[in-house]
Amino acid sequence: KVAVKNLSFGIPTGECFGFLGNNGAGKTTTLSILSGEFPPSSGTGYIAGYDIQGDQSLIRRKIGYCPQFDALLELLTVREHLCLYARIKGITEESLPNVVHSIMEKMDLLDFSNKAAGSLSGGNKRKLSVAIAMIGGPSIVFLDEPSTGMDPVARRFMWDVIALMTKEGNCSVILTTHNMEEAEALCGRIGIMVAGRL
């Protein structure tokens, strides 16, 4: 079975582009291909001018990725997660404390900075996953159903954060969602995926 077929689209800087579709439509697979997790069986893609087939080490510095399910280390604290990923992204030790504090403040996680990820609520785990995706100032952020499991207040907060990312103009967002209200609130354009086709 082909998961994604003949997909072609472009996203300008500063846009939030939404992928909508049922489970199994190919949304997550598309993000996995663009982020380098899976190679495409044919064709290629470009992120910030770099080919996803050959420039993965350069592309990984340009992207942030929040997976559909939280991929957190239960025993690490919020601060430790962000420090770890900031170092991976090449943030210098000198600027590390300010970068981490700033992202925790932006994501309303300061009160939980020393709590282990395993003890966080579902909503705060999603906030941490999005914070990890945002760290290092990526050119493009992939958000795979970022507000799943959030209560209405936390979901609205998340929408405001995502809207601010694109409004600042130096970051594009590809968002997958089942929620039409979320797509309408955040996305300049949407693409509906059905059986691997856009």
XYZ file of N, CA and C in Angstrom:
594
model
N 0.845 -1.190 0.000
C 0.000 0.000 0.000
C 0.884 1.245 0.000
N 0.578 2.197 -0.866
C 1.316 3.460 -0.934
C 0.719 4.423 0.087
N 1.568 4.968 0.970
C 1.084 5.869 2.024
C 0.893 7.292 1.520
N 1.801 7.749 0.636
C 1.740 9.104 0.083
C 2.058 9.007 -1.398
N 1.209 9.593 -2.236
C 1.395 9.448 -3.682
C 1.308 10.797 -4.387
N 2.326 11.093 -5.210
C 2.339 12.292 -6.065
C 2.031 13.574 -5.290
N 2.687 13.750 -4.173
C 2.451 14.919 -3.327
C 3.360 16.060 -3.756
N 2.779 17.231 -3.954
C 3.559 18.404 -4.342
C 2.926 19.645 -3.721
N 3.714 20.373 -2.935
C 3.228 21.623 -2.350
C 4.419 22.467 -1.909
N 4.196 23.753 -1.741
C 5.233 24.668 -1.271
C 4.664 25.567 -0.191
N 5.531 25.996 0.701
C 5.105 26.847 1.814
C 6.068 28.021 1.942
N 5.569 29.246 1.845
C 6.451 30.398 2.040
C 6.787 30.603 3.520
N 7.851 31.327 3.778
C 8.238 31.656 5.153
C 7.113 32.433 5.825
N 6.828 32.074 7.054
C 5.820 32.788 7.831
C 4.408 32.269 7.674
N 4.234 31.172 6.955
C 2.887 30.616 6.778
C 2.688 29.392 7.661
N 1.457 29.235 8.131
C 1.044 27.990 8.777
C 0.177 27.248 7.773
N 0.654 26.083 7.352
C -0.053 25.256 6.371
C -0.638 24.059 7.094
N -1.904 23.803 6.882
C -2.571 22.718 7.588
C -2.833 21.509 6.722
N -2.519 20.343 7.263
C -2.884 19.067 6.648
C -4.065 18.509 7.426
N -5.165 18.295 6.734
C -6.315 17.648 7.350
C -6.547 16.313 6.673
N -7.147 15.393 7.389
C -7.465 14.091 6.815
C -7.721 13.077 7.907
N -8.363 11.997 7.518
C -8.648 10.914 8.460
C -7.362 10.225 8.892
N -7.453 9.397 9.927
C -6.319 8.553 10.307
C -5.942 7.685 9.114
N -4.653 7.560 8.860
C -4.191 6.733 7.747
C -4.181 7.437 6.407
N -4.471 8.747 6.383
C -4.523 9.481 5.111
C -3.138 9.807 4.563
N -2.100 9.765 5.422
C -0.737 10.048 4.970
C -0.120 11.305 5.552
N -0.796 11.947 6.492
C -0.297 13.203 7.061
C 1.005 12.989 7.838
N 0.985 12.058 8.767
C 2.166 11.796 9.592
C 3.302 11.229 8.750
N 2.982 10.389 7.783
C 4.015 9.841 6.894
C 4.700 10.957 6.119
N 3.924 11.942 5.661
C 4.504 13.087 4.949
C 5.502 13.822 5.838
N 5.122 14.077 7.089
C 6.041 14.754 8.010
C 7.276 13.899 8.271
N 7.087 12.599 8.378
C 8.220 11.693 8.618
C 9.194 11.704 7.445
N 8.687 11.798 6.230
C 9.555 11.874 5.048
C 10.293 13.207 5.026
N 9.569 14.298 5.258
C 10.199 15.624 5.216
C 11.249 15.799 6.313
N 11.029 15.169 7.456
C 11.980 15.315 8.565
C 13.138 14.329 8.488
N 13.099 13.427 7.500
C 14.208 12.495 7.318
C 14.071 11.188 8.058
N 12.942 10.971 8.709
C 12.741 9.711 9.430
C 12.599 8.537 8.462
N 11.888 8.771 7.350
C 11.743 7.767 6.287
C 12.199 8.377 4.974
N 12.937 7.637 4.144
C 13.281 8.160 2.817
C 12.092 7.986 1.868
N 11.890 8.923 0.942
C 10.829 8.725 -0.049
C 11.226 7.625 -1.031
N 10.256 6.869 -1.518
C 10.567 5.815 -2.497
C 10.883 6.415 -3.862
N 10.366 7.615 -4.126
C 10.727 8.349 -5.343
C 10.467 9.826 -5.093
N 11.095 10.663 -5.917
C 10.947 12.100 -5.742
C 11.809 12.615 -4.605
N 11.650 13.879 -4.298
C 12.410 14.485 -3.205
C 11.643 15.688 -2.679
N 12.209 16.339 -1.708
C 11.640 17.553 -1.150
C 12.764 18.484 -0.761
N 12.439 19.743 -0.600
C 13.436 20.742 -0.230
C 12.945 21.521 0.980
N 13.840 21.708 1.921
C 13.550 22.500 3.109
C 14.631 23.559 3.218
N 14.205 24.818 3.175
C 15.138 25.955 3.229
C 16.240 25.808 2.176
N 15.873 25.267 1.018
C 16.821 25.114 -0.085
C 17.649 23.844 -0.059
N 17.511 23.024 0.973
C 18.299 21.797 1.091
C 17.462 20.583 0.691
N 18.081 19.664 -0.029
C 17.424 18.451 -0.514
C 17.303 17.436 0.621
N 16.089 16.943 0.865
C 15.890 15.986 1.963
C 16.590 14.658 1.711
N 16.964 14.392 0.463
C 17.649 13.140 0.145
C 19.129 13.169 0.526
N 19.762 14.343 0.454
C 21.207 14.355 0.650
C 21.739 15.291 1.708
N 20.911 16.204 2.188
C 21.405 17.240 3.098
C 20.788 17.129 4.492
N 20.575 15.905 4.970
C 19.860 15.715 6.230
C 20.535 16.390 7.425
N 21.859 16.373 7.479
C 22.521 16.987 8.642
C 22.272 18.496 8.672
N 22.195 19.122 7.504
C 21.897 20.556 7.441
C 20.418 20.814 7.712
N 19.565 19.952 7.188
C 18.124 20.128 7.369
C 17.738 19.996 8.835
N 18.349 19.068 9.542
C 17.979 18.856 10.956
C 18.230 20.099 11.805
N 19.147 20.946 11.368
C 19.378 22.206 12.092
C 18.296 23.233 11.796
N 17.572 23.025 10.694
C 16.577 23.999 10.237
C 15.149 23.657 10.658
N 14.941 22.431 11.174
C 13.572 22.016 11.481
C 13.370 21.758 12.967
N 12.123 21.878 13.369
C 11.675 21.434 14.676
C 10.530 20.469 14.448
N 10.426 19.431 15.258
C 9.415 18.402 15.025
C 8.744 18.012 16.331
N 7.446 18.169 16.371
C 6.645 17.708 17.506
C 5.822 16.524 17.023
N 6.175 15.301 17.456
C 5.453 14.123 16.971
C 4.033 14.051 17.532
N 3.257 13.181 16.936
C 1.861 12.999 17.330
C 1.754 12.518 18.779
N 2.708 11.702 19.196
C 2.719 11.196 20.568
C 3.976 11.711 21.252
N 3.849 12.128 22.504
C 4.979 12.716 23.223
C 6.126 11.717 23.336
N 7.298 12.138 22.891
C 8.503 11.291 22.962
C 9.433 11.888 24.012
N 9.004 11.818 25.257
C 9.742 12.439 26.356
C 10.396 11.367 27.219
N 11.492 11.755 27.860
C 12.185 10.867 28.797
C 11.601 11.133 30.185
N 10.881 10.172 30.715
C 10.062 10.374 31.910
C 10.830 10.899 33.121
N 12.118 10.537 33.248
C 12.876 10.929 34.439
C 13.566 12.286 34.301
N 13.670 12.799 33.083
C 14.278 14.122 32.897
C 13.261 15.204 33.222
N 13.742 16.305 33.799
C 12.858 17.433 34.082
C 12.602 18.224 32.798
N 11.668 19.156 32.896
C 11.375 20.047 31.764
C 12.650 20.782 31.351
N 13.348 21.367 32.326
C 14.578 22.110 32.024
C 15.638 21.204 31.383
N 15.796 20.003 31.920
C 16.798 19.073 31.376
C 16.480 18.683 29.931
N 15.201 18.478 29.629
C 14.811 18.195 28.240
C 15.239 19.335 27.321
N 14.892 20.548 27.723
C 15.161 21.702 26.864
C 16.658 21.963 26.730
N 17.409 21.768 27.809
C 18.874 21.914 27.727
C 19.469 20.872 26.781
N 18.995 19.643 26.887
C 19.487 18.568 26.021
C 19.256 18.906 24.550
N 18.013 19.262 24.209
C 17.699 19.540 22.803
C 18.346 20.831 22.319
N 18.517 21.805 23.198
C 19.209 23.038 22.810
C 20.662 22.740 22.451
N 21.302 21.881 23.227
C 22.688 21.499 22.915
C 22.754 20.744 21.590
N 21.805 19.845 21.364
C 21.763 19.111 20.094
C 21.625 20.087 18.929
N 20.839 21.153 19.128
C 20.631 22.151 18.074
C 21.805 23.123 17.935
N 22.803 22.995 18.803
C 23.992 23.832 18.670
C 23.964 25.133 19.443
N 23.046 25.274 20.395
C 23.018 26.471 21.240
C 24.261 26.452 22.128
N 24.953 27.575 22.209
C 26.185 27.639 23.002
C 25.860 27.574 24.498
N 26.824 27.084 25.274
C 26.640 26.990 26.728
C 26.390 28.370 27.335
N 26.990 29.395 26.737
C 26.835 30.757 27.247
C 25.386 31.234 27.121
N 24.748 30.947 25.990
C 23.378 31.430 25.783
C 22.309 30.424 26.214
N 22.729 29.216 26.590
C 21.792 28.147 26.952
C 20.787 28.550 28.044
N 21.225 29.107 29.193
C 20.246 29.443 30.237
C 19.167 30.415 29.759
N 19.562 31.434 28.986
C 18.584 32.412 28.495
C 17.621 31.801 27.492
N 18.145 30.961 26.590
C 17.302 30.319 25.574
C 16.273 29.416 26.247
N 16.726 28.614 27.199
C 15.832 27.674 27.885
C 14.791 28.422 28.716
N 15.211 29.456 29.439
C 14.271 30.244 30.244
C 13.220 30.895 29.343
N 13.660 31.444 28.230
C 12.756 32.124 27.304
C 11.693 31.177 26.750
N 12.099 29.975 26.360
C 11.130 29.031 25.779
C 10.179 28.507 26.853
N 10.678 28.321 28.088
C 9.785 27.894 29.176
C 8.766 28.987 29.486
N 9.211 30.233 29.452
C 8.305 31.354 29.695
C 7.252 31.436 28.593
N 7.689 31.318 27.350
C 6.776 31.393 26.206
C 5.719 30.291 26.262
N 6.118 29.099 26.727
C 5.205 27.950 26.764
C 4.521 27.777 28.126
N 4.679 28.753 29.022
C 4.051 28.718 30.341
C 4.450 27.460 31.122
N 5.756 27.150 31.082
C 6.276 25.958 31.765
C 7.234 26.293 32.913
N 7.394 27.575 33.242
C 8.353 27.952 34.289
C 8.045 27.280 35.629
N 6.764 27.178 35.972
C 6.394 26.571 37.259
C 6.701 25.076 37.311
N 6.956 24.479 36.143
C 7.202 23.034 36.070
C 8.640 22.716 35.672
N 9.509 23.719 35.703
C 10.865 23.557 35.161
C 11.648 22.423 35.813
N 11.411 22.165 37.090
C 12.156 21.115 37.791
C 11.332 19.849 38.036
N 10.197 19.744 37.356
C 9.364 18.537 37.469
C 9.763 17.542 36.395
N 9.769 16.274 36.774
C 10.057 15.214 35.802
C 8.927 15.145 34.779
N 9.280 14.886 33.536
C 8.287 14.831 32.461
C 7.202 13.800 32.747
N 7.577 12.702 33.391
C 6.608 11.654 33.697
C 5.515 12.085 34.651
N 5.750 13.162 35.416
C 4.751 13.622 36.382
C 3.895 14.771 35.846
N 4.132 15.192 34.605
C 3.368 16.298 34.022
C 1.998 15.818 33.555
N 1.054 16.759 33.507
C -0.258 16.457 32.921
C -0.098 16.272 31.412
N -1.107 15.694 30.782
C -1.066 15.500 29.334
C -0.884 16.803 28.581
N -1.566 17.861 29.028
C -1.444 19.162 28.372
C -0.048 19.742 28.485
N 0.570 19.607 29.663
C 1.928 20.132 29.841
C 2.964 19.291 29.098
N 2.697 18.006 28.935
C 3.591 17.187 28.105
C 3.558 17.671 26.657
N 2.345 18.025 26.162
C 2.240 18.544 24.796
C 2.968 19.884 24.684
N 2.826 20.733 25.699
C 3.542 22.017 25.683
C 5.047 21.794 25.616
N 5.546 20.831 26.394
C 6.977 20.537 26.382
C 7.406 20.013 25.013
N 6.597 19.163 24.406
C 6.931 18.635 23.077
C 7.006 19.752 22.042
N 6.082 20.707 22.119
C 6.113 21.847 21.192
C 7.307 22.746 21.511
N 7.616 22.937 22.792
C 8.785 23.739 23.177
C 10.064 23.135 22.606
N 10.189 21.814 22.663
C 11.360 21.132 22.099
C 11.442 21.399 20.600
N 10.294 21.363 19.914
C 10.275 21.624 18.468
C 10.698 23.052 18.146
N 10.387 23.993 19.033
C 10.675 25.409 18.783
C 12.097 25.808 19.142
N 12.778 25.016 19.941
C 14.083 25.434 20.455
C 15.106 25.554 19.330
N 15.928 26.554 19.408
C 16.965 26.763 18.404
C 16.530 27.611 17.225
N 15.301 28.129 17.245
C 14.832 29.000 16.168
C 14.794 28.347 14.804
N 14.086 27.213 14.648
C 14.059 26.528 13.351
C 13.357 27.349 12.272
N 13.706 27.074 11.011
C 13.057 27.732 9.873
C 11.660 27.183 9.643
N 11.480 25.910 9.954
C 10.179 25.269 9.769
C 9.920 24.322 10.935
N 8.681 24.349 11.412
C 8.291 23.499 12.536
C 7.156 22.589 12.074
N 7.339 21.291 12.284
C 6.310 20.297 11.985
C 5.571 19.981 13.282
N 4.278 20.218 13.299
C 3.466 19.958 14.484
C 2.403 18.925 14.127
N 2.565 17.729 14.646
C 1.652 16.629 14.340
C 0.601 16.537 15.446
N -0.560 17.106 15.174
C -1.671 17.152 16.128
C -1.214 17.687 17.492
N -0.726 18.939 17.523
C -0.111 19.463 18.751
C -1.057 19.655 19.921
N -2.351 19.841 19.671
C -3.261 20.113 20.793
C -4.064 18.893 21.227
N -3.668 17.711 20.765
C -4.360 16.478 21.161
C -4.309 16.306 22.678
N -5.449 16.017 23.274
C -5.507 15.744 24.706
C -5.495 16.971 25.588
N -5.597 18.160 24.987
C -5.574 19.384 25.792
C -6.989 19.847 26.108
N -7.143 20.459 27.288
C -8.430 21.059 27.616
C -8.591 22.349 26.801
N -9.801 22.914 26.729
C -10.027 24.086 25.866
C -9.129 25.285 26.166
N -8.834 25.546 27.435
C -7.980 26.690 27.785
C -6.551 26.456 27.306
N -6.023 25.267 27.562
C -4.659 24.939 27.121
C -4.573 24.920 25.598
N -5.633 24.437 24.938
C -5.652 24.404 23.474
C -5.587 25.821 22.910
N -6.356 26.741 23.487
C -6.348 28.138 23.028
C -4.969 28.758 23.243
N -4.346 28.457 24.378
C -2.990 28.945 24.639
C -2.032 28.439 23.557
N -2.130 27.149 23.225
C -1.268 26.556 22.200
C -1.486 27.243 20.858
N -2.727 27.528 20.517
C -3.018 28.216 19.258
C -2.348 29.583 19.227
N -2.402 30.305 20.356
C -1.767 31.630 20.414
C -0.262 31.528 20.192
N 0.360 30.513 20.778
C 1.808 30.314 20.610
C 2.140 30.023 19.147
N 1.364 29.146 18.517
C 1.613 28.787 17.114
C 1.398 29.995 16.212
N 0.340 30.761 16.465
C 0.074 31.965 15.672
C 1.218 32.963 15.804
N 1.774 33.098 17.002
C 2.891 34.016 17.223
C 4.141 33.570 16.467
N 4.364 32.259 16.400
C 5.525 31.735 15.659
C 5.524 32.234 14.225
N 4.379 32.136 13.566
C 4.317 32.530 12.157
C 4.210 34.041 12.006
N 3.575 34.701 12.963
C 3.415 36.154 12.885
C 4.762 36.861 12.955
N 5.701 36.293 13.713
C 7.034 36.889 13.811
C 7.767 36.816 12.483
N 7.280 35.945 11.562
C 7.720 35.990 10.178
C 8.945 35.201 9.787
N 9.664 34.610 10.734
C 10.900 33.904 10.369
C 10.749 32.389 10.443
N 9.529 31.922 10.593
C 9.294 30.489 10.771
C 8.019 30.085 10.040
N 8.075 28.944 9.375
C 6.880 28.352 8.767
C 6.456 27.163 9.619
N 5.171 26.848 9.558
C 4.636 25.738 10.344
C 3.820 24.829 9.426
N 4.064 23.530 9.528
C 3.174 22.543 8.917
C 2.472 21.836 10.065
N 1.159 21.944 10.058
C 0.327 21.465 11.155
C -0.601 20.365 10.652
N -0.604 19.220 11.310
C -1.620 18.212 11.004
C -2.665 18.264 12.108
N -3.917 18.123 11.720
C -4.995 18.198 12.700
C -6.247 17.516 12.161
N -7.098 17.090 13.086
C -8.440 16.623 12.725
C -9.451 17.735 12.987
N -9.008 18.785 13.643
C -9.895 19.808 14.170
C -10.044 20.955 13.171
N -11.227 21.075 12.568
C -11.466 22.145 11.589
C -11.348 23.525 12.228
N -11.787 23.648 13.478
C -11.693 24.932 14.173
C -10.225 25.337 14.339
N -9.378 24.371 14.679
C -7.947 24.632 14.826
C -7.341 25.065 13.491
N -7.691 24.363 12.427
C -7.173 24.709 11.102
C -7.617 26.108 10.696
N -8.870 26.436 10.956
C -9.391 27.752 10.591
C -8.714 28.859 11.399
N -8.444 28.592 12.674
C -7.831 29.598 13.543
C -6.375 29.866 13.186
N -5.655 28.850 12.688
C -4.202 28.964 12.543
C -3.679 29.013 11.114
N -4.352 28.361 10.190
C -3.745 28.095 8.883
C -4.152 29.108 7.821
N -3.144 29.579 7.073
C -3.415 30.429 5.916
C -3.976 29.611 4.771
N -3.482 28.394 4.621
C -3.979 27.464 3.600
C -4.060 26.082 4.231
N -4.947 25.269 3.687
C -5.020 23.878 4.138
C -5.010 22.951 2.930
N -4.528 21.745 3.167
C -4.597 20.690 2.173
C -5.274 19.495 2.816
N -6.208 18.909 2.116
C -6.916 17.746 2.647
C -6.330 16.498 2.011
N -5.851 15.596 2.841
C -5.264 14.350 2.353
C -6.284 13.223 2.440
N -6.395 12.497 1.337
C -7.284 11.334 1.263
C -6.510 10.214 0.596
N -6.340 9.114 1.291
C -5.652 7.929 0.753
C -4.297 8.278 0.139
N -3.531 9.131 0.837
C -2.176 9.458 0.397
C -2.070 10.533 -0.658
N -3.186 11.099 -1.072
C -3.166 12.162 -2.092
C -3.662 13.465 -1.487
N -3.069 14.560 -1.959
C -3.455 15.893 -1.491
C -4.586 16.416 -2.364
